[in-house]
PDB file of C-alpha atoms in Angstrom:
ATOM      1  CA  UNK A  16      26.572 -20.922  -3.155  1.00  0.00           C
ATOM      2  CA  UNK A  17      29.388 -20.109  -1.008  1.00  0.00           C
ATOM      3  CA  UNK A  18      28.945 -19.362   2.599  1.00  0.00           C
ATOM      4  CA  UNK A  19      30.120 -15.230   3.428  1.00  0.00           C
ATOM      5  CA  UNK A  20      31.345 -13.605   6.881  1.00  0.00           C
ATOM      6  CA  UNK A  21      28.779 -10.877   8.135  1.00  0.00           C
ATOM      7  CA  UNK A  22      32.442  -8.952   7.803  1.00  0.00           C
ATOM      8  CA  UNK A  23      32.983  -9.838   4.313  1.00  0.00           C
ATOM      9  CA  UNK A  24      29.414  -8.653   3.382  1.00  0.00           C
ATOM     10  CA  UNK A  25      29.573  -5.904   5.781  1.00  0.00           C
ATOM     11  CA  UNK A  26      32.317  -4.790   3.557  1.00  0.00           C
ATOM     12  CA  UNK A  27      30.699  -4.670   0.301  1.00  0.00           C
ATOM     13  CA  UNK A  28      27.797  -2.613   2.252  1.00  0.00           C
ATOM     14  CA  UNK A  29      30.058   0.138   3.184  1.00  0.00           C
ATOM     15  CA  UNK A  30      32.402   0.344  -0.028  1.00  0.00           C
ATOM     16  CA  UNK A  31      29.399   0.485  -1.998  1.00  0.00           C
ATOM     17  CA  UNK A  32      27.909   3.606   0.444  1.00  0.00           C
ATOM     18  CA  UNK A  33      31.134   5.501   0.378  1.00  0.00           C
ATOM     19  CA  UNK A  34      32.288   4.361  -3.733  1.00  0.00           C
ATOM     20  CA  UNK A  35      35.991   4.836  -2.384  1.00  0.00           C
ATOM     21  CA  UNK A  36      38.035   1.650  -0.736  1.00  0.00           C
ATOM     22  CA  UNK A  37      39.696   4.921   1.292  1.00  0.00           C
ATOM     23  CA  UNK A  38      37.016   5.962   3.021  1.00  0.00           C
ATOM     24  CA  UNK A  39      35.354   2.949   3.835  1.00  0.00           C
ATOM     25  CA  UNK A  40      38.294   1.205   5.168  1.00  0.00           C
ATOM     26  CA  UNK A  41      38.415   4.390   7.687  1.00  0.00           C
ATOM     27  CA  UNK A  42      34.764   3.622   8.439  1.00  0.00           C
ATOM     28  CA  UNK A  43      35.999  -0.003   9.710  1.00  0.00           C
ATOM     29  CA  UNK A  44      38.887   0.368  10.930  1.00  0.00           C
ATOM     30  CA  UNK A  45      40.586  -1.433   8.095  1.00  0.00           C
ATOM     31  CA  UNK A  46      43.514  -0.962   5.862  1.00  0.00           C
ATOM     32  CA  UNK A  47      42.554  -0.409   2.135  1.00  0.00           C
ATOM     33  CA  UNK A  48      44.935  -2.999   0.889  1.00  0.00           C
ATOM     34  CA  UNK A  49      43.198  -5.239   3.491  1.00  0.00           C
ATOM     35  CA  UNK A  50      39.429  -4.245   2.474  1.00  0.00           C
ATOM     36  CA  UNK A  51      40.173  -4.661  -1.078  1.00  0.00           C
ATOM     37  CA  UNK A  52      41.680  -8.213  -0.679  1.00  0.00           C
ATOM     38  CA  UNK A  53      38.367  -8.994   1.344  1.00  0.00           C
ATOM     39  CA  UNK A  54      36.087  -7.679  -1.366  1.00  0.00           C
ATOM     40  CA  UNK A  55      38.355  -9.568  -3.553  1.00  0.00           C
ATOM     41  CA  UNK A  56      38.030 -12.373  -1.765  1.00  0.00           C
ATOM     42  CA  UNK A  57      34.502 -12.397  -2.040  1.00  0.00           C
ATOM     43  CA  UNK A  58      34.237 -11.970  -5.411  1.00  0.00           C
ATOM     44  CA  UNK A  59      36.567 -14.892  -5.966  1.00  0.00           C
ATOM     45  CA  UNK A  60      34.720 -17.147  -3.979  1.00  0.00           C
ATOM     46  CA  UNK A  61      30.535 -16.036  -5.631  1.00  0.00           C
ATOM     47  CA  UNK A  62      32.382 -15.962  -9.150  1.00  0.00           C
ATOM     48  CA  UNK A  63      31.276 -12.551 -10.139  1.00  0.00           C
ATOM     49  CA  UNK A  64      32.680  -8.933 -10.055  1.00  0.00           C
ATOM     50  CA  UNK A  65      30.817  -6.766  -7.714  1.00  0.00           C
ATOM     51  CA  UNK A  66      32.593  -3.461  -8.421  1.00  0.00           C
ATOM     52  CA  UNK A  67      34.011  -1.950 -11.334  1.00  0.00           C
ATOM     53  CA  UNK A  68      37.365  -0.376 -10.276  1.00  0.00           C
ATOM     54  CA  UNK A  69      39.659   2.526 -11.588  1.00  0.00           C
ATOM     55  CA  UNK A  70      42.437   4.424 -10.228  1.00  0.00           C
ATOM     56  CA  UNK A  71      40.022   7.303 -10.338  1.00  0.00           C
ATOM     57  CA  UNK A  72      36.483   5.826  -9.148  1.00  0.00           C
ATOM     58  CA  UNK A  73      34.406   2.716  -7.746  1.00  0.00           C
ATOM     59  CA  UNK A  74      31.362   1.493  -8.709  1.00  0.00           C
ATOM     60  CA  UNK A  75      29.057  -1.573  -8.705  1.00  0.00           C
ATOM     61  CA  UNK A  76      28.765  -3.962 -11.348  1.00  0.00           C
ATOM     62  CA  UNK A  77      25.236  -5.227 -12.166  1.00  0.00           C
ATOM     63  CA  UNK A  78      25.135  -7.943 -10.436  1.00  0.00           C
ATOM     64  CA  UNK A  79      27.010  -6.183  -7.534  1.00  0.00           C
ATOM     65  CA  UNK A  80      23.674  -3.728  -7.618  1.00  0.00           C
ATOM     66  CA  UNK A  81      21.510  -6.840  -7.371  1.00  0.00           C
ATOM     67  CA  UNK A  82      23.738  -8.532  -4.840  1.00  0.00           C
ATOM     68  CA  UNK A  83      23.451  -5.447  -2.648  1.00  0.00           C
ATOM     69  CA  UNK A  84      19.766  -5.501  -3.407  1.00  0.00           C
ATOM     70  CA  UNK A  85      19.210  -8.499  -0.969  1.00  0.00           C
ATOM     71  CA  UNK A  86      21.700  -7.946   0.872  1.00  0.00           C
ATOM     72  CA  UNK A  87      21.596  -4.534   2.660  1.00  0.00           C
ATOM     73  CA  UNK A  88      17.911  -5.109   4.069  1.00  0.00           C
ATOM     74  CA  UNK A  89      18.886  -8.327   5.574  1.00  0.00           C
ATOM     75  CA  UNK A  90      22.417  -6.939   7.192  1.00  0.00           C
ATOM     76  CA  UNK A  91      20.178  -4.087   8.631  1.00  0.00           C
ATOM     77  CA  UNK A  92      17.959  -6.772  10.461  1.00  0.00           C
ATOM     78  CA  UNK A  93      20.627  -8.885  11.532  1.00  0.00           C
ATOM     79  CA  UNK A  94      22.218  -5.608  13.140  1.00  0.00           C
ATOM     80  CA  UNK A  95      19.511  -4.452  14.477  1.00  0.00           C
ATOM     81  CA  UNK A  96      18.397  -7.614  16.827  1.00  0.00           C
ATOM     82  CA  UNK A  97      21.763  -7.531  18.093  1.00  0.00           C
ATOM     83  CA  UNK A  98      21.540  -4.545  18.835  1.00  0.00           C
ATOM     84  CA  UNK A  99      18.411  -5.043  20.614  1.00  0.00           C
ATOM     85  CA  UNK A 100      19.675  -7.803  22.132  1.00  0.00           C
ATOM     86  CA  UNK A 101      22.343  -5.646  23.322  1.00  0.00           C
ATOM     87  CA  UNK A 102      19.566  -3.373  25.050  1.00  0.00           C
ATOM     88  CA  UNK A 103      18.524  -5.614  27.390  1.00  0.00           C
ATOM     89  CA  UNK A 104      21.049  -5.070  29.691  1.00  0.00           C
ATOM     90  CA  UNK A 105      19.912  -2.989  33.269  1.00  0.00           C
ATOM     91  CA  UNK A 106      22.607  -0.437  32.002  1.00  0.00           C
ATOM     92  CA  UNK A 107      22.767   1.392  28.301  1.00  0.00           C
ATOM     93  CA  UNK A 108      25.862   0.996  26.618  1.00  0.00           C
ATOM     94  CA  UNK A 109      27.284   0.879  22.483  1.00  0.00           C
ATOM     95  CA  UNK A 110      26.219   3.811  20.081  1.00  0.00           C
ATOM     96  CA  UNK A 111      23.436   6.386  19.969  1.00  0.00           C
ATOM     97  CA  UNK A 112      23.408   7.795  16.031  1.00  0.00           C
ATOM     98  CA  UNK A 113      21.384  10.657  15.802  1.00  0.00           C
ATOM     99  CA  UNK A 114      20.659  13.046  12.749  1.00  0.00           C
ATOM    100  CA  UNK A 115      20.389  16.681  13.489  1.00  0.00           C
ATOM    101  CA  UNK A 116      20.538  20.255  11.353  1.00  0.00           C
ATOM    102  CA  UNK A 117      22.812  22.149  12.360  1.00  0.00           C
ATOM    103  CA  UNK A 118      21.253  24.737  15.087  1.00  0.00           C
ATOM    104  CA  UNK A 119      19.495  21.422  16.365  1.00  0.00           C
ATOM    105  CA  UNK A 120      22.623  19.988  17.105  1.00  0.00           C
ATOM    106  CA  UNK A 121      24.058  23.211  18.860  1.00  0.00           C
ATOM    107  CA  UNK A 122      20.628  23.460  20.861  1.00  0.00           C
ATOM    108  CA  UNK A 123      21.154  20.203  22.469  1.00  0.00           C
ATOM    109  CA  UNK A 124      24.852  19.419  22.676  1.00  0.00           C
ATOM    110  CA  UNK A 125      25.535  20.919  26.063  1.00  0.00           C
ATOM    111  CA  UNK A 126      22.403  20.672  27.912  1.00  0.00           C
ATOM    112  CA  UNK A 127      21.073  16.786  26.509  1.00  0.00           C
ATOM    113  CA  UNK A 128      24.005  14.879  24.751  1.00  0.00           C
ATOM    114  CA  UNK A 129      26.408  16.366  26.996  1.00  0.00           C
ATOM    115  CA  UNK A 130      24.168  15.154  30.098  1.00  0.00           C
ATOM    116  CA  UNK A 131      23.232  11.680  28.800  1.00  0.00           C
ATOM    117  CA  UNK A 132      26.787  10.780  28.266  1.00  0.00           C
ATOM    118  CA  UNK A 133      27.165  11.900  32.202  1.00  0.00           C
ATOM    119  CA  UNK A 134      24.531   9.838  33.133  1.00  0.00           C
ATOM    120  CA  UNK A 135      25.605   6.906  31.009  1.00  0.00           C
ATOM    121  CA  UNK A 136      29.263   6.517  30.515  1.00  0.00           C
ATOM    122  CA  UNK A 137      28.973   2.893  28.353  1.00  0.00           C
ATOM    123  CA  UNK A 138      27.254   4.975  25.902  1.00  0.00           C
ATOM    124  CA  UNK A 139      28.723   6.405  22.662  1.00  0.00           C
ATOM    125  CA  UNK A 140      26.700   9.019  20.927  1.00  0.00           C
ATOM    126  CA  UNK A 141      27.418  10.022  17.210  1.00  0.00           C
ATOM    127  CA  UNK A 142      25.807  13.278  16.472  1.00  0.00           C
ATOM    128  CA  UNK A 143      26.124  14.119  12.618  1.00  0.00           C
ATOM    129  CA  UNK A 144      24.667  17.173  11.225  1.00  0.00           C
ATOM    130  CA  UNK A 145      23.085  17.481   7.923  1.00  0.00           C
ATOM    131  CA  UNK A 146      21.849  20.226   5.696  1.00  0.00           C
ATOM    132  CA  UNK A 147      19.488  17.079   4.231  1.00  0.00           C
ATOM    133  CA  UNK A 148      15.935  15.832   5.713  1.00  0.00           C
ATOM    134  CA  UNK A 149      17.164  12.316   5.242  1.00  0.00           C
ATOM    135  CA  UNK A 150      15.056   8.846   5.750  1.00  0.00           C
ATOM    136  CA  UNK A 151      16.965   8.542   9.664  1.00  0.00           C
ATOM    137  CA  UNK A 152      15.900   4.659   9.199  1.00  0.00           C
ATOM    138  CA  UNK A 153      17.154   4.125   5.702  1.00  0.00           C
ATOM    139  CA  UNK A 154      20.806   5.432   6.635  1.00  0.00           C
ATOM    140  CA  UNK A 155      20.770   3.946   9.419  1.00  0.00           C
ATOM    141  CA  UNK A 156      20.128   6.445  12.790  1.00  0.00           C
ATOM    142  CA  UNK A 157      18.321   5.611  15.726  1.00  0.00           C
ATOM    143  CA  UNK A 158      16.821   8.587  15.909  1.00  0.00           C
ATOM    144  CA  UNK A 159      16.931  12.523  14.619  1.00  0.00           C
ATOM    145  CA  UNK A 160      16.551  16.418  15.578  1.00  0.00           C
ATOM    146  CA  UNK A 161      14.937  18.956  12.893  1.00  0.00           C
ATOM    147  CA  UNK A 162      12.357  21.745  13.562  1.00  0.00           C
ATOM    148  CA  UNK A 163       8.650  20.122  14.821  1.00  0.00           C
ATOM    149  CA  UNK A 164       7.199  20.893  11.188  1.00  0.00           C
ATOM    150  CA  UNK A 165       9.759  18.803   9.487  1.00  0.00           C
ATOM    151  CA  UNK A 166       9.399  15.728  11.424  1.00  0.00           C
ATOM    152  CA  UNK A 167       7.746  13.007   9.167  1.00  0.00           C
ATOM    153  CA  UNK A 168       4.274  12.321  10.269  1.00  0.00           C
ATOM    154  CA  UNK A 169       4.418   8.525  11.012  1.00  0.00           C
ATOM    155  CA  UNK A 170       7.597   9.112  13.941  1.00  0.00           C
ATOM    156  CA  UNK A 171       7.285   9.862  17.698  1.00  0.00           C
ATOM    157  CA  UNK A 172       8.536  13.416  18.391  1.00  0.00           C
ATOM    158  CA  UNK A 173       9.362  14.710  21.702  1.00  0.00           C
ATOM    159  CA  UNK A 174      10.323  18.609  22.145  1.00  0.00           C
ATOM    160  CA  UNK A 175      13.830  19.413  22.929  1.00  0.00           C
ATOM    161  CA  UNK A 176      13.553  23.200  23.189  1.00  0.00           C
ATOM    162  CA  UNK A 177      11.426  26.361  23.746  1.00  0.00           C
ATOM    163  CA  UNK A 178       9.492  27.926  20.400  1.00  0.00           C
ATOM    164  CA  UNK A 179      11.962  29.032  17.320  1.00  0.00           C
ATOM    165  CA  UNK A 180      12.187  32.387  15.873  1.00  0.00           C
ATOM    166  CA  UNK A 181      14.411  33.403  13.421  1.00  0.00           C
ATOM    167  CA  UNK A 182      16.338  36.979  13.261  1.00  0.00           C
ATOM    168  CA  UNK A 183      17.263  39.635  10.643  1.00  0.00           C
ATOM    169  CA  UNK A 184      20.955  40.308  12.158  1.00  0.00           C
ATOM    170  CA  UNK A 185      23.617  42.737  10.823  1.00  0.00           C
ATOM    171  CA  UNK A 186      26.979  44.282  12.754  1.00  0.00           C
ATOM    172  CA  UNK A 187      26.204  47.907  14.087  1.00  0.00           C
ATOM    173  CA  UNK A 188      28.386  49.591  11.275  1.00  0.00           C
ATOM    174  CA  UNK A 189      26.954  47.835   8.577  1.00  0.00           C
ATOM    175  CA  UNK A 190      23.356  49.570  10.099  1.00  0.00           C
ATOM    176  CA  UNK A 191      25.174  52.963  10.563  1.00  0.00           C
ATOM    177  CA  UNK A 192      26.621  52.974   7.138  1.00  0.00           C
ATOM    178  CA  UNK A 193      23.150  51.276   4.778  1.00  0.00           C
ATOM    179  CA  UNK A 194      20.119  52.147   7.623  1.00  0.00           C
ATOM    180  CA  UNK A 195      17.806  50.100   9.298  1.00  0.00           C
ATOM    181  CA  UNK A 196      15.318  48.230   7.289  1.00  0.00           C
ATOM    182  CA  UNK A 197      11.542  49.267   8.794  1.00  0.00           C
ATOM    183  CA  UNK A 198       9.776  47.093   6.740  1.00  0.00           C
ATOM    184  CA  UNK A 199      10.543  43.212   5.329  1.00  0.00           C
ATOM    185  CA  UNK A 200      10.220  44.868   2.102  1.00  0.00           C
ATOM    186  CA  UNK A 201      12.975  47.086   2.479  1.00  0.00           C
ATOM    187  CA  UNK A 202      15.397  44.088   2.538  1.00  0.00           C
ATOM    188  CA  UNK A 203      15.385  44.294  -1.511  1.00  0.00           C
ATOM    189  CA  UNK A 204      17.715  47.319  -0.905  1.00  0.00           C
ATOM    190  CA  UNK A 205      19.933  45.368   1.610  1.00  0.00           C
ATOM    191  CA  UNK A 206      23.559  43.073   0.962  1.00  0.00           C
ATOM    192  CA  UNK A 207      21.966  40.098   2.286  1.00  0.00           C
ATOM    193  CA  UNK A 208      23.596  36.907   3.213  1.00  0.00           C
ATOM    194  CA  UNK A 209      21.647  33.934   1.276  1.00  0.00           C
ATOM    195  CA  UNK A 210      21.005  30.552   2.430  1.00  0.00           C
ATOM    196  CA  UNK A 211      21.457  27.339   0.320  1.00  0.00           C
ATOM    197  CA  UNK A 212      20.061  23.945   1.387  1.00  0.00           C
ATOM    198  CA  UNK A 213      21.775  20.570   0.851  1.00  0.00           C
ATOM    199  CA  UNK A 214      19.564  20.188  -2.142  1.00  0.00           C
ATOM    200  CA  UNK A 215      20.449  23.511  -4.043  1.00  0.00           C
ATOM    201  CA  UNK A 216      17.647  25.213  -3.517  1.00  0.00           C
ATOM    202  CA  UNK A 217      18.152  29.083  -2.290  1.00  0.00           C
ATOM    203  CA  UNK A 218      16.227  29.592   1.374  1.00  0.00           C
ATOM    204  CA  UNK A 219      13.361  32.433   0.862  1.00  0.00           C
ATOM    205  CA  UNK A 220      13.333  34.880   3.666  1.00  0.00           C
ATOM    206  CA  UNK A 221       9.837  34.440   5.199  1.00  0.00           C
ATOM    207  CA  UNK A 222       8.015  36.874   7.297  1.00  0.00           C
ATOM    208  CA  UNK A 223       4.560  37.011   9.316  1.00  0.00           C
ATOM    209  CA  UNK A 224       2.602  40.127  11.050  1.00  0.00           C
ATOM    210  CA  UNK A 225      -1.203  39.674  11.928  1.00  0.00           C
ATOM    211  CA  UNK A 226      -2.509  38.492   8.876  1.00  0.00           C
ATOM    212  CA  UNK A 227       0.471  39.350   6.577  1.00  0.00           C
ATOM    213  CA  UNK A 228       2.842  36.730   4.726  1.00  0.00           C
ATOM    214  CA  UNK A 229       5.769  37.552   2.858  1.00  0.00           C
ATOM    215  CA  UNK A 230       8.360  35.621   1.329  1.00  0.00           C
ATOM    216  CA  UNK A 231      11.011  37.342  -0.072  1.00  0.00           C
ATOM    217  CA  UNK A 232      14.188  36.250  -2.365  1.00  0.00           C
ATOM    218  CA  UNK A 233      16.700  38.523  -0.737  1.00  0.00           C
ATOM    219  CA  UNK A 234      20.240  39.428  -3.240  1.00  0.00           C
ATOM    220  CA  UNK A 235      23.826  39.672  -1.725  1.00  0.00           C
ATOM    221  CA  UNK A 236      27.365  39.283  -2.528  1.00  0.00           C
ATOM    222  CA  UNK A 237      27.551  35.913  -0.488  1.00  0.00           C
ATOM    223  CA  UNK A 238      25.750  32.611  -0.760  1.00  0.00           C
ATOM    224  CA  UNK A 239      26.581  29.897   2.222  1.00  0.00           C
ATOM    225  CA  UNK A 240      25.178  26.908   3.470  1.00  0.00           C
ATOM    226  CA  UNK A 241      26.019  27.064   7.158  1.00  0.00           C
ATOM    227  CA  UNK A 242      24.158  28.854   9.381  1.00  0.00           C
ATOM    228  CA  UNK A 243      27.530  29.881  11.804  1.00  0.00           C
ATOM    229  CA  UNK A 244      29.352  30.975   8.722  1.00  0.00           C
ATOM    230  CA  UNK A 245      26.593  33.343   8.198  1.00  0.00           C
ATOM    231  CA  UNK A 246      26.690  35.056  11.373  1.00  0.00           C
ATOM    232  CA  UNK A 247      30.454  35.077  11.170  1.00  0.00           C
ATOM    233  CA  UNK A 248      30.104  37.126   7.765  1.00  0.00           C
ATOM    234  CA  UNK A 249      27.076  39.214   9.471  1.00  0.00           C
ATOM    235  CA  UNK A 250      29.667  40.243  12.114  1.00  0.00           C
ATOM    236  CA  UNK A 251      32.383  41.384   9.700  1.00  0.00           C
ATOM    237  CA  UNK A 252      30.029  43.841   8.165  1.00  0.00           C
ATOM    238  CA  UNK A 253      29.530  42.206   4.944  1.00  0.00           C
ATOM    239  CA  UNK A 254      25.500  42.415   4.962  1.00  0.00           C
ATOM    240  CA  UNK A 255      22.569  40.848   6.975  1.00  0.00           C
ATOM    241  CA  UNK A 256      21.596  37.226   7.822  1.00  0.00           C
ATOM    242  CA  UNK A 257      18.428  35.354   8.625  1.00  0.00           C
ATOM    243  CA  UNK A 258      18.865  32.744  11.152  1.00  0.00           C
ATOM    244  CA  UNK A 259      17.534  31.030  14.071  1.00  0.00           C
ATOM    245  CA  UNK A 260      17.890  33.464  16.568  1.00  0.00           C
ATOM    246  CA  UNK A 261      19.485  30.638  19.197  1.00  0.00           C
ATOM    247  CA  UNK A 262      22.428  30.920  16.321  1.00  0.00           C
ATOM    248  CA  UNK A 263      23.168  34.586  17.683  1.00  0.00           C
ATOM    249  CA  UNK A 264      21.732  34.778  20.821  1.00  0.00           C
ATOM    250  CA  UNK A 265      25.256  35.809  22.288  1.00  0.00           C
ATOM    251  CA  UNK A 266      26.380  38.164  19.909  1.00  0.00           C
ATOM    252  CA  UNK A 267      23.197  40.291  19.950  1.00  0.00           C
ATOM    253  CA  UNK A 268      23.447  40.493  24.001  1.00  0.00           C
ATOM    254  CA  UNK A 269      26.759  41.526  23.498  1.00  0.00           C
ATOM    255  CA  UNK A 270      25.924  44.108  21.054  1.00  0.00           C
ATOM    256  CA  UNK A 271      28.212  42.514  18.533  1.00  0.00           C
ATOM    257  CA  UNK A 272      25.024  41.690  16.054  1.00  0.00           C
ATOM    258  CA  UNK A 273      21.733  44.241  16.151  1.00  0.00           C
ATOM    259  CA  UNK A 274      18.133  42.454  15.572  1.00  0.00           C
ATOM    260  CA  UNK A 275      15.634  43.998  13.499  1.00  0.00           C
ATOM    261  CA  UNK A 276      12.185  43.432  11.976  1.00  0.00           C
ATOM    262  CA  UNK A 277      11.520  41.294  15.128  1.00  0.00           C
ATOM    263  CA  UNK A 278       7.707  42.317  14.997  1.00  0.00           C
ATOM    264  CA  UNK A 279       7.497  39.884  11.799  1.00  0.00           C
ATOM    265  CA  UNK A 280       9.503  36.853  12.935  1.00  0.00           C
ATOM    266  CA  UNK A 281       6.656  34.766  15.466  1.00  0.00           C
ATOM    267  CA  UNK A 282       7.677  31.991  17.006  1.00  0.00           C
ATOM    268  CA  UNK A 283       7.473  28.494  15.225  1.00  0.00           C
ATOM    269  CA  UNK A 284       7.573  24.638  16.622  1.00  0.00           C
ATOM    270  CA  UNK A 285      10.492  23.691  18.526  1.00  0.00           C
ATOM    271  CA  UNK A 286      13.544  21.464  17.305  1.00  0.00           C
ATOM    272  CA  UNK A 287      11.892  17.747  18.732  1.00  0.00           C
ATOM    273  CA  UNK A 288      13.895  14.303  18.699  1.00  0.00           C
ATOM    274  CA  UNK A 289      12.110  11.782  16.473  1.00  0.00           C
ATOM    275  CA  UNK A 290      12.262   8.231  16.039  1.00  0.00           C
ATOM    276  CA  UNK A 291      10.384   5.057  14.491  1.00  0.00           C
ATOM    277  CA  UNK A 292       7.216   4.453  17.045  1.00  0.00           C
ATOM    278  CA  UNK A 293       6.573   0.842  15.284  1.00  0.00           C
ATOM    279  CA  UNK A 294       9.652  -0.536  15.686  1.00  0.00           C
ATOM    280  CA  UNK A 295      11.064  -1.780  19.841  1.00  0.00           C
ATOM    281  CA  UNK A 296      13.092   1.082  20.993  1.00  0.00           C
ATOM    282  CA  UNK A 297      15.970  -0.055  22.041  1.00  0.00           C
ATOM    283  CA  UNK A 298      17.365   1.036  26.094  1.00  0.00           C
ATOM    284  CA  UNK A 299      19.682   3.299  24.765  1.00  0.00           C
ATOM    285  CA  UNK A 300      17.254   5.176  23.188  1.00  0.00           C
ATOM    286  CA  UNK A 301      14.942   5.357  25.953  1.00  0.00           C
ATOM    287  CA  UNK A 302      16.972   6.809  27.599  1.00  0.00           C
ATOM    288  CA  UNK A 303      17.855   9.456  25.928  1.00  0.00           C
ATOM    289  CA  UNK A 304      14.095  10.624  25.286  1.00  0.00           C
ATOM    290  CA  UNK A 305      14.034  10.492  29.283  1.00  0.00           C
ATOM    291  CA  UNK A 306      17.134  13.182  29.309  1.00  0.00           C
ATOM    292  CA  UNK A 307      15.321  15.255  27.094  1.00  0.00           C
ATOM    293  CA  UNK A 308      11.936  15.088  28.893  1.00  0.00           C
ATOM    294  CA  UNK A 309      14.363  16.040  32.560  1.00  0.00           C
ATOM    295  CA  UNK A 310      15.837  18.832  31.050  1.00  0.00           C
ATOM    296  CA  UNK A 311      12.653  20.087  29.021  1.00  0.00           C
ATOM    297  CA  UNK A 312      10.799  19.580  32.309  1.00  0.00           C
ATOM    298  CA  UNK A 313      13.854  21.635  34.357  1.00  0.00           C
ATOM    299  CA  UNK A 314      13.738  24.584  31.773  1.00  0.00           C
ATOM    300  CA  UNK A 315      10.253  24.554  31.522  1.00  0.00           C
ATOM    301  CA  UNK A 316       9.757  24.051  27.809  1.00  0.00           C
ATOM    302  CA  UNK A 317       6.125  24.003  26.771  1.00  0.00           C
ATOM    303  CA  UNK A 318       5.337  20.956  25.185  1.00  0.00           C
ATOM    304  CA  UNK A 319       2.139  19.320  22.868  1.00  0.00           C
TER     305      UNK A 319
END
């Protein structure tokens, strides 16, 4: 069989993750004239068709899904003992991927990433937020940041952050003009501001007092999928949100947001970094858990 380029396979990788020439020609930096006349190339030279073009849409041929079969797995080792091979140098330098939520991401830009990069100015950190719990080794992260109770069972977690709590929030007039829910209950009577995860599925507004549990499916003239947009709405008066309280911390000492129901929102597990514990962890990474163990240690965040 013909001999291929880690670049010409690389290609076929990343047009067959992004099904668009466009966008994964941005990914590496190529033309897409000039990634489609590699692909082409490659085809050409194996003697089959690996994608199945249109003006309108890309996708892979059967034997381009069996090609990628094989293929994929073994470009992810290759890249990875470079990369590893790249980590034994004294000082950490390339990219740090990391997978985070949203509020995760906000919780740790300023006082970790922010701080690492200080420390380390070879490194390169690409922080990409997500809505999805995704496999972080599958797509290809070196690590992630979600809530303690989401982090898979078989990865290393570290804390990042004090407890979570989430918060009922609402503007002052939209309290003056509907009242002040006493109760979780009395949210059924409220404009609330719904949640939708990456998956679809509407977010249920859960509460906890003593030895009380309530989960409610709130109504509201506004469904969103990012927790900042919902405070922005909350502050224009449209109804209330439910967030992680971190997400409005500012605006409710300001007095631009009120809390309520506080009594019934305890405190839950922390956002925590996670990452593979059976694979080498590469110097980059190291070092970044050691950031986030200075600057848990310097804010005095419990941890486990």
């Amino acid at each position: 069989m013909p001999n291929a380029a880690l670049y010409d396979l690389n290609a076929v990788v990343a047009v067959a993750t992004h099904r668009s020439f466009r966008r994964a020609a941005t990914e590496l930096g190529l033309s897409p004239s000039a990634l489609s006349h590699t692909v082409a190339a490659l085809e050409q030279r194996l003697g089959v068709r690996l994608f199945h073009r249109t003006t309108r849409s890309v996708a892979l041929s059967a034997a381009g899904e069996q090609f990628l079969t094989r293929v994929r797995p073994a470009l992810g080792e290759i890249f990875e003992a470079m990369r590893d091979a790249k980590a034994l140098r004294d000082t950490p330098s390339g990219m740090l991927r990391i997978n985070a939520s949203e509020g995760g991401a906000r919780q740790v830009l300023a006082p970790i990433v922010l701080e690492y990069l200080r420390r380390y100015p070879e490194m390169q950190v690409d922080l990409v937020t997500d809505g999805r719990l995704i496999d972080i080794v599958a797509e290809g992260f070196d690590a992630g940041i979600r809530s303690g109770e989401s982090v898979p069972q078989d990865m290393i977690a570290v804390p990042c952050a004090p407890p979570q709590r989430f918060a009922v929030i609402g503007a002052p007039r939209y309290f003056k003009k509907h009242g002040v829910p006493k109760v979780p209950n009395d949210l059924l009577a409220h404009a609330c501001i719904r949640y939708r995860f990456a998956s679809g599925k509407l977010f249920k507004w859960e509460f906890a007092k003593r030895d009380q549990e309530i989960a409610l499916d709130v109504q509201g003239p506004l469904t969103l999928d990012s927790p900042a947009l919902m405070v922005e709405a909350a502050l224009k008066g449209l109804g209330l949100a439910y967030v992680n309280d971190f997400m409005a911390r500012a605006e409710i000492a300001a007095g631009k947001l009120v809390r309520v129901l506080e009594d019934w929102t305890p405190p839950f597990s922390p956002i925590s970094l996670y990452y593979p514990g059976h694979r080498h962890v590469p110097a980059s990474l190291r070092a970044f858990v050691a950031v986030v163990r200075d600057v848990v240690a310097r804010n005095h965040v419990a941890t486990p």
